PDB file of C-alpha atoms in Angstrom:
ATOM      1  CA  UNK A  15       0.000   0.000   0.000  1.00 62.00           C
ATOM      2  CA  UNK A  16       1.311   3.364  -1.041  1.00 68.00           C
ATOM      3  CA  UNK A  17       1.062   6.416   1.169  1.00 72.00           C
ATOM      4  CA  UNK A  18      -0.499   9.438  -0.489  1.00 72.00           C
ATOM      5  CA  UNK A  19       1.609  12.584  -0.232  1.00 72.00           C
ATOM      6  CA  UNK A  20      -0.350  15.794   0.197  1.00 69.00           C
ATOM      7  CA  UNK A  21       0.038  18.208  -2.700  1.00 76.00           C
ATOM      8  CA  UNK A  22      -0.881  21.902  -2.364  1.00 81.00           C
ATOM      9  CA  UNK A  23      -2.560  23.759   0.468  1.00 83.00           C
ATOM     10  CA  UNK A  24      -5.770  23.009   2.292  1.00 88.00           C
ATOM     11  CA  UNK A  25      -8.658  25.446   2.242  1.00 90.00           C
ATOM     12  CA  UNK A  26      -8.131  26.416   5.876  1.00 92.00           C
ATOM     13  CA  UNK A  27      -4.462  27.265   5.248  1.00 91.00           C
ATOM     14  CA  UNK A  28      -5.427  29.513   2.352  1.00 92.00           C
ATOM     15  CA  UNK A  29      -8.096  31.227   4.459  1.00 95.00           C
ATOM     16  CA  UNK A  30      -5.547  31.920   7.208  1.00 95.00           C
ATOM     17  CA  UNK A  31      -3.164  33.520   4.685  1.00 95.00           C
ATOM     18  CA  UNK A  32      -5.963  35.706   3.287  1.00 96.00           C
ATOM     19  CA  UNK A  33      -6.937  36.785   6.830  1.00 96.00           C
ATOM     20  CA  UNK A  34      -3.329  37.731   7.648  1.00 95.00           C
ATOM     21  CA  UNK A  35      -3.025  39.767   4.444  1.00 95.00           C
ATOM     22  CA  UNK A  36      -6.294  41.544   5.279  1.00 94.00           C
ATOM     23  CA  UNK A  37      -5.077  42.451   8.764  1.00 94.00           C
ATOM     24  CA  UNK A  38      -1.777  43.790   7.413  1.00 93.00           C
ATOM     25  CA  UNK A  39      -3.589  45.837   4.755  1.00 91.00           C
ATOM     26  CA  UNK A  40      -5.950  47.345   7.336  1.00 91.00           C
ATOM     27  CA  UNK A  41      -2.922  48.569   9.303  1.00 91.00           C
ATOM     28  CA  UNK A  42      -0.851  49.750   6.335  1.00 89.00           C
ATOM     29  CA  UNK A  43      -3.540  51.698   4.458  1.00 88.00           C
ATOM     30  CA  UNK A  44      -4.195  54.406   7.115  1.00 85.00           C
ATOM     31  CA  UNK A  45      -0.447  54.844   7.639  1.00 84.00           C
ATOM     32  CA  UNK A  46       0.030  55.312   3.893  1.00 88.00           C
ATOM     33  CA  UNK A  47      -2.802  57.859   3.730  1.00 87.00           C
ATOM     34  CA  UNK A  48      -1.179  59.897   6.517  1.00 88.00           C
ATOM     35  CA  UNK A  49       2.129  59.712   4.678  1.00 90.00           C
ATOM     36  CA  UNK A  50       0.617  61.059   1.448  1.00 92.00           C
ATOM     37  CA  UNK A  51      -1.105  63.919   3.288  1.00 93.00           C
ATOM     38  CA  UNK A  52       2.190  64.855   4.945  1.00 93.00           C
ATOM     39  CA  UNK A  53       3.819  64.894   1.512  1.00 93.00           C
ATOM     40  CA  UNK A  54       1.095  67.226   0.233  1.00 94.00           C
ATOM     41  CA  UNK A  55       1.598  69.579   3.189  1.00 94.00           C
ATOM     42  CA  UNK A  56       5.314  69.695   2.400  1.00 93.00           C
ATOM     43  CA  UNK A  57       4.328  70.731  -1.138  1.00 94.00           C
ATOM     44  CA  UNK A  58       2.655  73.756   0.446  1.00 93.00           C
ATOM     45  CA  UNK A  59       5.882  74.599   2.252  1.00 93.00           C
ATOM     46  CA  UNK A  60       7.844  74.293  -0.981  1.00 93.00           C
ATOM     47  CA  UNK A  61       5.479  76.584  -2.866  1.00 95.00           C
ATOM     48  CA  UNK A  62       5.538  79.085   0.002  1.00 94.00           C
ATOM     49  CA  UNK A  63       9.346  79.239   0.004  1.00 93.00           C
ATOM     50  CA  UNK A  64       9.372  81.506  -3.059  1.00 93.00           C
ATOM     51  CA  UNK A  65       6.912  83.835  -1.367  1.00 95.00           C
ATOM     52  CA  UNK A  66       9.043  83.817   1.796  1.00 95.00           C
ATOM     53  CA  UNK A  67      12.022  85.008  -0.234  1.00 95.00           C
ATOM     54  CA  UNK A  68       9.984  87.751  -1.923  1.00 96.00           C
ATOM     55  CA  UNK A  69       8.554  88.965   1.397  1.00 95.00           C
ATOM     56  CA  UNK A  70      12.010  88.999   3.019  1.00 94.00           C
ATOM     57  CA  UNK A  71      13.503  90.967   0.115  1.00 95.00           C
ATOM     58  CA  UNK A  72      10.601  93.433   0.139  1.00 95.00           C
ATOM     59  CA  UNK A  73      11.033  94.006   3.876  1.00 94.00           C
ATOM     60  CA  UNK A  74      14.807  94.421   3.582  1.00 92.00           C
ATOM     61  CA  UNK A  75      14.369  96.981   0.793  1.00 93.00           C
ATOM     62  CA  UNK A  76      11.367  98.964   2.069  1.00 93.00           C
ATOM     63  CA  UNK A  77      11.407  98.517   5.852  1.00 92.00           C
ATOM     64  CA  UNK A  78       7.793  97.313   5.995  1.00 94.00           C
ATOM     65  CA  UNK A  79       5.866  94.201   4.994  1.00 96.00           C
ATOM     66  CA  UNK A  80       4.171  93.912   1.582  1.00 96.00           C
ATOM     67  CA  UNK A  81       0.389  94.255   1.472  1.00 96.00           C
ATOM     68  CA  UNK A  82      -0.220  91.449  -1.015  1.00 96.00           C
ATOM     69  CA  UNK A  83       1.325  89.228  -3.690  1.00 96.00           C
ATOM     70  CA  UNK A  84       1.544  92.033  -6.254  1.00 96.00           C
ATOM     71  CA  UNK A  85       3.444  94.396  -3.965  1.00 95.00           C
ATOM     72  CA  UNK A  86       5.842  91.573  -3.074  1.00 95.00           C
ATOM     73  CA  UNK A  87       6.487  91.040  -6.784  1.00 95.00           C
ATOM     74  CA  UNK A  88       4.706  87.686  -6.951  1.00 95.00           C
ATOM     75  CA  UNK A  89       2.070  86.265  -9.258  1.00 95.00           C
ATOM     76  CA  UNK A  90      -1.563  86.332  -8.153  1.00 96.00           C
ATOM     77  CA  UNK A  91      -2.299  84.060  -5.201  1.00 95.00           C
ATOM     78  CA  UNK A  92      -4.403  81.663  -7.262  1.00 94.00           C
ATOM     79  CA  UNK A  93      -1.627  81.370  -9.864  1.00 95.00           C
ATOM     80  CA  UNK A  94       0.720  79.805  -7.322  1.00 95.00           C
ATOM     81  CA  UNK A  95      -0.752  76.330  -6.955  1.00 93.00           C
ATOM     82  CA  UNK A  96       0.159  72.686  -7.030  1.00 94.00           C
ATOM     83  CA  UNK A  97      -1.333  69.244  -6.726  1.00 94.00           C
ATOM     84  CA  UNK A  98      -2.692  69.829  -3.223  1.00 95.00           C
ATOM     85  CA  UNK A  99      -2.339  73.617  -2.951  1.00 96.00           C
ATOM     86  CA  UNK A 100      -5.009  75.945  -4.351  1.00 96.00           C
ATOM     87  CA  UNK A 101      -3.167  79.206  -3.665  1.00 96.00           C
ATOM     88  CA  UNK A 102      -0.283  80.887  -1.873  1.00 96.00           C
ATOM     89  CA  UNK A 103      -1.194  84.361  -0.620  1.00 96.00           C
ATOM     90  CA  UNK A 104       0.896  87.110   0.982  1.00 97.00           C
ATOM     91  CA  UNK A 105      -0.726  89.386   3.539  1.00 95.00           C
ATOM     92  CA  UNK A 106       1.701  91.592   5.404  1.00 93.00           C
ATOM     93  CA  UNK A 107       4.225  89.398   7.183  1.00 94.00           C
ATOM     94  CA  UNK A 108       2.207  86.229   6.578  1.00 95.00           C
ATOM     95  CA  UNK A 109       2.431  83.715   3.744  1.00 96.00           C
ATOM     96  CA  UNK A 110      -0.619  81.446   3.599  1.00 96.00           C
ATOM     97  CA  UNK A 111      -0.802  78.188   1.643  1.00 96.00           C
ATOM     98  CA  UNK A 112      -4.378  76.948   1.199  1.00 96.00           C
ATOM     99  CA  UNK A 113      -4.970  73.243   0.544  1.00 96.00           C
ATOM    100  CA  UNK A 114      -7.586  71.319  -1.417  1.00 95.00           C
ATOM    101  CA  UNK A 115      -9.163  67.981  -0.473  1.00 93.00           C
ATOM    102  CA  UNK A 116      -5.885  66.077  -0.890  1.00 93.00           C
ATOM    103  CA  UNK A 117      -5.022  67.366   2.586  1.00 93.00           C
ATOM    104  CA  UNK A 118      -8.296  68.837   3.868  1.00 92.00           C
ATOM    105  CA  UNK A 119     -10.338  71.239   1.780  1.00 93.00           C
ATOM    106  CA  UNK A 120      -9.803  74.870   2.827  1.00 93.00           C
ATOM    107  CA  UNK A 121      -7.196  74.136   5.522  1.00 94.00           C
ATOM    108  CA  UNK A 122      -4.275  76.582   5.642  1.00 95.00           C
ATOM    109  CA  UNK A 123      -0.618  76.598   6.610  1.00 94.00           C
ATOM    110  CA  UNK A 124       0.419  80.082   7.727  1.00 95.00           C
ATOM    111  CA  UNK A 125       4.055  81.137   7.884  1.00 95.00           C
ATOM    112  CA  UNK A 126       4.719  84.373   9.787  1.00 95.00           C
ATOM    113  CA  UNK A 127       7.829  86.503   9.465  1.00 95.00           C
ATOM    114  CA  UNK A 128       9.283  88.481  12.335  1.00 94.00           C
ATOM    115  CA  UNK A 129      12.199  90.902  12.238  1.00 92.00           C
ATOM    116  CA  UNK A 130      14.766  89.616  14.685  1.00 88.00           C
ATOM    117  CA  UNK A 131      17.222  92.516  14.653  1.00 85.00           C
ATOM    118  CA  UNK A 132      17.752  92.498  10.891  1.00 81.00           C
ATOM    119  CA  UNK A 133      17.333  88.755  10.584  1.00 89.00           C
ATOM    120  CA  UNK A 134      13.950  87.534   9.301  1.00 92.00           C
ATOM    121  CA  UNK A 135      12.681  84.540  11.262  1.00 93.00           C
ATOM    122  CA  UNK A 136       9.807  82.403   9.939  1.00 93.00           C
ATOM    123  CA  UNK A 137       7.452  80.478  12.221  1.00 92.00           C
ATOM    124  CA  UNK A 138       4.443  78.301  11.501  1.00 88.00           C
ATOM    125  CA  UNK A 139       3.222  77.524  15.020  1.00 82.00           C
ATOM    126  CA  UNK A 140       0.070  79.239  16.208  1.00 79.00           C
ATOM    127  CA  UNK A 141      -0.251  81.744  13.369  1.00 82.00           C
ATOM    128  CA  UNK A 142      -3.639  80.571  12.168  1.00 86.00           C
ATOM    129  CA  UNK A 143      -2.474  77.234  10.786  1.00 89.00           C
ATOM    130  CA  UNK A 144      -5.414  74.844  11.013  1.00 91.00           C
ATOM    131  CA  UNK A 145      -3.959  71.754   9.303  1.00 92.00           C
ATOM    132  CA  UNK A 146      -4.091  68.702  11.581  1.00 91.00           C
ATOM    133  CA  UNK A 147      -0.843  68.540  13.572  1.00 89.00           C
ATOM    134  CA  UNK A 148      -0.006  64.987  12.494  1.00 91.00           C
ATOM    135  CA  UNK A 149       0.405  66.204   8.904  1.00 91.00           C
ATOM    136  CA  UNK A 150       2.691  69.140   9.750  1.00 91.00           C
ATOM    137  CA  UNK A 151       6.494  69.011   9.707  1.00 87.00           C
ATOM    138  CA  UNK A 152       8.022  68.576  13.162  1.00 85.00           C
ATOM    139  CA  UNK A 153       9.103  72.223  13.448  1.00 83.00           C
ATOM    140  CA  UNK A 154       5.483  73.344  12.922  1.00 83.00           C
ATOM    141  CA  UNK A 155       3.876  71.137  15.588  1.00 79.00           C
TER     142      UNK A 155
END
C-alpha cells in the first residue's frame, strides 16, 4: 500500500493567509494615507518658500511688509498652486498656503515673518495654521 503525499494547500491554510493579508492591509492603508497627506503639506511649504524670499527681500528693501502678492512682486495668489495647494497668498508678514481635499479642503498653513534685529525669522506655530498637527512638519507642531 502506497502512502499518499499531500500536494498543495488546504482550504483552511489559504483562508488563514488571506486573513493575515487583510489584517496587514488594514494597518498599512491608514499609515500610507497619513504619509501622502504629509507629503502634500510639504508641497505647500515648498510653494511658500518663493513667497518667503519675496517677502524677506521686500522688507529688507522697504522697511515694511508687503500688502499682497503684487506688492511683493509675486504672481496672483491663485496662480501659485500645485497638486494639493489651491493658492499661496501674501498678507503683510504672513504667507498662507491653502490646501484642497488632498489634505483637507480649505485648511491653511500660515508662515509668519518676524524681524529679529535684521534677521527675518519664519514660524508656523500658532499663526492661524489649522492643518491637523499629524500632517505638519516637526518644526510646525
